[in-house]
Amino acid sequence: MMKTTFTAALFAMTASAALAAGHGMAPGVSAEDQDVSGGTVTAASVIAPENGWLVVHRTGEDMKPGPVVGYASLKKGENTDVSAILQEEVAAGDMLMLMIHAEEGGMATGVFEYTLGAKEDGPIKPDGNLVMATITAQ
């Protein structure tokens, strides 16, 4: 009986994983305006097509990505409550863009190597579009 239950559970888990992989959830970032006075910013959910980075850029009314002020690693698939430590002061009212970047083109795997405009660990662009969410610091 134990072996049958284990086999059934294993099959159910394998089928669920295969079903999720087959549906290929679209890359995305979900985040809300939030208090950043604790020195971090958090995305509630990030769907990453590959291992990479959640990168926090400054932005403004022009909605163009500016300097990087923080980042956190991502695993392929769904990531929840992804927090990035801010590397400089962010004031209430500042706009931040939380964007998915790839882990490719750099000199070292697992080391964030992007600088604004560089190709190393750069943003992903499915269909030519950045994958990001914009929030306002509270």
PDB file of C-alpha atoms in Angstrom:
ATOM      1  CA  MET A   1       0.000   0.000   0.000  1.00  0.00           C
ATOM      2  CA  MET A   2       2.825   2.409   0.893  1.00  0.00           C
ATOM      3  CA  LYS A   3       4.569   1.825  -2.451  1.00  0.00           C
ATOM      4  CA  THR A   4       1.340   2.433  -4.388  1.00  0.00           C
ATOM      5  CA  THR A   5       0.666   5.694  -2.519  1.00  0.00           C
ATOM      6  CA  PHE A   6       4.224   6.910  -3.080  1.00  0.00           C
ATOM      7  CA  THR A   7       4.083   6.005  -6.792  1.00  0.00           C
ATOM      8  CA  ALA A   8       0.739   7.792  -7.195  1.00  0.00           C
ATOM      9  CA  ALA A   9       2.063  10.898  -5.411  1.00  0.00           C
ATOM     10  CA  LEU A  10       5.234  10.868  -7.511  1.00  0.00           C
ATOM     11  CA  PHE A  11       3.178  10.547 -10.701  1.00  0.00           C
ATOM     12  CA  ALA A  12       0.910  13.433  -9.629  1.00  0.00           C
ATOM     13  CA  MET A  13       3.923  15.680  -8.911  1.00  0.00           C
ATOM     14  CA  THR A  14       5.589  14.760 -12.215  1.00  0.00           C
ATOM     15  CA  ALA A  15       2.367  15.345 -14.152  1.00  0.00           C
ATOM     16  CA  SER A  16       1.849  18.739 -12.448  1.00  0.00           C
ATOM     17  CA  ALA A  17       5.414  19.838 -13.243  1.00  0.00           C
ATOM     18  CA  ALA A  18       5.082  18.685 -16.851  1.00  0.00           C
ATOM     19  CA  LEU A  19       1.739  20.455 -17.185  1.00  0.00           C
ATOM     20  CA  ALA A  20       3.186  23.725 -15.809  1.00  0.00           C
ATOM     21  CA  ALA A  21       6.244  23.464 -18.071  1.00  0.00           C
ATOM     22  CA  GLY A  22       4.037  22.745 -21.067  1.00  0.00           C
ATOM     23  CA  HIS A  23       1.980  25.857 -20.448  1.00  0.00           C
ATOM     24  CA  GLY A  24       5.166  27.983 -20.281  1.00  0.00           C
ATOM     25  CA  MET A  25       4.065  30.754 -17.939  1.00  0.00           C
ATOM     26  CA  ALA A  26       4.889  34.121 -19.493  1.00  0.00           C
ATOM     27  CA  PRO A  27       7.719  36.096 -17.889  1.00  0.00           C
ATOM     28  CA  GLY A  28       6.471  38.846 -15.603  1.00  0.00           C
ATOM     29  CA  VAL A  29       7.024  40.969 -12.502  1.00  0.00           C
ATOM     30  CA  SER A  30       4.294  41.760  -9.966  1.00  0.00           C
ATOM     31  CA  ALA A  31       5.025  44.495  -7.411  1.00  0.00           C
ATOM     32  CA  GLU A  32       3.129  47.208  -5.538  1.00  0.00           C
ATOM     33  CA  ASP A  33       4.093  50.681  -4.306  1.00  0.00           C
ATOM     34  CA  GLN A  34       5.854  50.103  -0.979  1.00  0.00           C
ATOM     35  CA  ASP A  35       7.778  51.490   1.965  1.00  0.00           C
ATOM     36  CA  VAL A  36      11.506  51.188   1.210  1.00  0.00           C
ATOM     37  CA  SER A  37      12.752  52.851   4.412  1.00  0.00           C
ATOM     38  CA  GLY A  38      14.099  49.461   5.578  1.00  0.00           C
ATOM     39  CA  GLY A  39      16.565  49.457   2.669  1.00  0.00           C
ATOM     40  CA  THR A  40      14.877  46.815   0.515  1.00  0.00           C
ATOM     41  CA  VAL A  41      12.322  46.613  -2.277  1.00  0.00           C
ATOM     42  CA  THR A  42      10.250  43.473  -2.854  1.00  0.00           C
ATOM     43  CA  ALA A  43       8.456  41.997  -5.857  1.00  0.00           C
ATOM     44  CA  ALA A  44       5.511  39.830  -4.801  1.00  0.00           C
ATOM     45  CA  SER A  45       6.054  37.491  -7.754  1.00  0.00           C
ATOM     46  CA  VAL A  46       8.531  37.109 -10.605  1.00  0.00           C
ATOM     47  CA  ILE A  47       8.181  34.552 -13.408  1.00  0.00           C
ATOM     48  CA  ALA A  48      11.667  34.099 -14.911  1.00  0.00           C
ATOM     49  CA  PRO A  49      12.229  32.179 -18.162  1.00  0.00           C
ATOM     50  CA  GLU A  50      15.740  31.256 -16.960  1.00  0.00           C
ATOM     51  CA  ASN A  51      18.045  31.821 -13.988  1.00  0.00           C
ATOM     52  CA  GLY A  52      18.887  35.512 -13.763  1.00  0.00           C
ATOM     53  CA  TRP A  53      18.316  38.705 -11.816  1.00  0.00           C
ATOM     54  CA  LEU A  54      15.587  41.008 -10.577  1.00  0.00           C
ATOM     55  CA  VAL A  55      17.211  44.397 -11.117  1.00  0.00           C
ATOM     56  CA  VAL A  56      15.970  47.608  -9.498  1.00  0.00           C
ATOM     57  CA  HIS A  57      16.498  50.666 -11.712  1.00  0.00           C
ATOM     58  CA  ARG A  58      15.680  54.259 -10.931  1.00  0.00           C
ATOM     59  CA  THR A  59      13.162  55.680 -13.403  1.00  0.00           C
ATOM     60  CA  GLY A  60      11.074  58.785 -13.884  1.00  0.00           C
ATOM     61  CA  GLU A  61       8.083  60.090 -15.771  1.00  0.00           C
ATOM     62  CA  ASP A  62       9.824  59.111 -19.046  1.00  0.00           C
ATOM     63  CA  MET A  63       9.631  55.448 -17.889  1.00  0.00           C
ATOM     64  CA  LYS A  64      13.176  54.748 -19.104  1.00  0.00           C
ATOM     65  CA  PRO A  65      15.418  52.506 -16.986  1.00  0.00           C
ATOM     66  CA  GLY A  66      18.042  54.539 -15.154  1.00  0.00           C
ATOM     67  CA  PRO A  67      20.913  53.623 -12.833  1.00  0.00           C
ATOM     68  CA  VAL A  68      20.791  50.304 -10.952  1.00  0.00           C
ATOM     69  CA  VAL A  69      20.125  50.691  -7.213  1.00  0.00           C
ATOM     70  CA  GLY A  70      19.715  47.027  -6.262  1.00  0.00           C
ATOM     71  CA  TYR A  71      19.351  43.461  -7.503  1.00  0.00           C
ATOM     72  CA  ALA A  72      18.470  39.953  -6.357  1.00  0.00           C
ATOM     73  CA  SER A  73      19.022  36.547  -7.923  1.00  0.00           C
ATOM     74  CA  LEU A  74      16.174  34.656  -9.598  1.00  0.00           C
ATOM     75  CA  LYS A  75      15.702  30.984 -10.329  1.00  0.00           C
ATOM     76  CA  LYS A  76      14.004  29.789 -13.493  1.00  0.00           C
ATOM     77  CA  GLY A  77      10.239  29.641 -12.994  1.00  0.00           C
ATOM     78  CA  GLU A  78       8.132  31.260 -10.299  1.00  0.00           C
ATOM     79  CA  ASN A  79       9.849  33.278  -7.564  1.00  0.00           C
ATOM     80  CA  THR A  80       7.802  34.811  -4.728  1.00  0.00           C
ATOM     81  CA  ASP A  81       8.625  37.645  -2.315  1.00  0.00           C
ATOM     82  CA  VAL A  82      11.888  38.524  -4.078  1.00  0.00           C
ATOM     83  CA  SER A  83      13.690  41.215  -2.045  1.00  0.00           C
ATOM     84  CA  ALA A  84      16.577  43.313  -3.320  1.00  0.00           C
ATOM     85  CA  ILE A  85      18.802  45.257  -0.920  1.00  0.00           C
ATOM     86  CA  LEU A  86      18.994  48.881  -2.040  1.00  0.00           C
ATOM     87  CA  GLN A  87      22.578  50.012  -2.542  1.00  0.00           C
ATOM     88  CA  GLU A  88      21.822  53.698  -2.173  1.00  0.00           C
ATOM     89  CA  GLU A  89      19.218  55.924  -0.543  1.00  0.00           C
ATOM     90  CA  VAL A  90      15.774  55.869  -2.176  1.00  0.00           C
ATOM     91  CA  ALA A  91      13.350  58.560  -0.997  1.00  0.00           C
ATOM     92  CA  ALA A  92       9.571  58.402  -0.723  1.00  0.00           C
ATOM     93  CA  GLY A  93       8.135  59.445  -4.074  1.00  0.00           C
ATOM     94  CA  ASP A  94      11.053  58.036  -6.095  1.00  0.00           C
ATOM     95  CA  MET A  95       9.987  55.761  -8.954  1.00  0.00           C
ATOM     96  CA  LEU A  96      11.658  52.364  -9.284  1.00  0.00           C
ATOM     97  CA  MET A  97      11.562  49.889 -12.165  1.00  0.00           C
ATOM     98  CA  LEU A  98      11.873  46.207 -11.172  1.00  0.00           C
ATOM     99  CA  MET A  99      13.120  44.368 -14.254  1.00  0.00           C
ATOM    100  CA  ILE A 100      14.144  40.819 -15.179  1.00  0.00           C
ATOM    101  CA  HIS A 101      17.730  40.504 -16.439  1.00  0.00           C
ATOM    102  CA  ALA A 102      19.420  37.386 -17.834  1.00  0.00           C
ATOM    103  CA  GLU A 103      22.491  35.621 -16.464  1.00  0.00           C
ATOM    104  CA  GLU A 104      24.481  35.569 -19.676  1.00  0.00           C
ATOM    105  CA  GLY A 105      27.320  37.297 -21.464  1.00  0.00           C
ATOM    106  CA  GLY A 106      29.371  38.027 -18.378  1.00  0.00           C
ATOM    107  CA  MET A 107      32.652  36.646 -17.127  1.00  0.00           C
ATOM    108  CA  ALA A 108      31.203  34.717 -14.162  1.00  0.00           C
ATOM    109  CA  THR A 109      27.993  32.812 -13.514  1.00  0.00           C
ATOM    110  CA  GLY A 110      26.201  33.915 -10.354  1.00  0.00           C
ATOM    111  CA  VAL A 111      27.880  37.343 -10.271  1.00  0.00           C
ATOM    112  CA  PHE A 112      25.789  40.355 -11.305  1.00  0.00           C
ATOM    113  CA  GLU A 113      27.899  42.170 -13.929  1.00  0.00           C
ATOM    114  CA  TYR A 114      25.476  44.592 -15.617  1.00  0.00           C
ATOM    115  CA  THR A 115      26.074  48.316 -15.856  1.00  0.00           C
ATOM    116  CA  LEU A 116      23.633  50.655 -17.633  1.00  0.00           C
ATOM    117  CA  GLY A 117      23.741  49.928 -21.357  1.00  0.00           C
ATOM    118  CA  ALA A 118      26.050  46.893 -21.084  1.00  0.00           C
ATOM    119  CA  LYS A 119      25.348  43.497 -22.653  1.00  0.00           C
ATOM    120  CA  GLU A 120      26.562  41.444 -19.651  1.00  0.00           C
ATOM    121  CA  ASP A 121      23.605  40.177 -17.601  1.00  0.00           C
ATOM    122  CA  GLY A 122      21.347  42.513 -19.590  1.00  0.00           C
ATOM    123  CA  PRO A 123      17.556  42.747 -19.591  1.00  0.00           C
ATOM    124  CA  ILE A 124      15.490  40.063 -21.260  1.00  0.00           C
ATOM    125  CA  LYS A 125      13.290  41.291 -24.111  1.00  0.00           C
ATOM    126  CA  PRO A 126      10.711  38.742 -25.268  1.00  0.00           C
ATOM    127  CA  ASP A 127       9.095  40.112 -28.442  1.00  0.00           C
ATOM    128  CA  GLY A 128      11.370  43.167 -28.055  1.00  0.00           C
ATOM    129  CA  ASN A 129       9.759  44.320 -24.795  1.00  0.00           C
ATOM    130  CA  LEU A 130      11.322  44.723 -21.350  1.00  0.00           C
ATOM    131  CA  VAL A 131       9.780  42.568 -18.591  1.00  0.00           C
ATOM    132  CA  MET A 132       9.245  44.863 -15.616  1.00  0.00           C
ATOM    133  CA  ALA A 133       6.943  46.605 -13.150  1.00  0.00           C
ATOM    134  CA  THR A 134       7.210  50.209 -11.999  1.00  0.00           C
ATOM    135  CA  ILE A 135       6.482  51.239  -8.415  1.00  0.00           C
ATOM    136  CA  THR A 136       6.677  54.394  -6.334  1.00  0.00           C
ATOM    137  CA  ALA A 137       8.635  54.295  -3.080  1.00  0.00           C
ATOM    138  CA  GLN A 138       6.520  55.226  -0.058  1.00  0.00           C
TER     139      GLN A 138
END
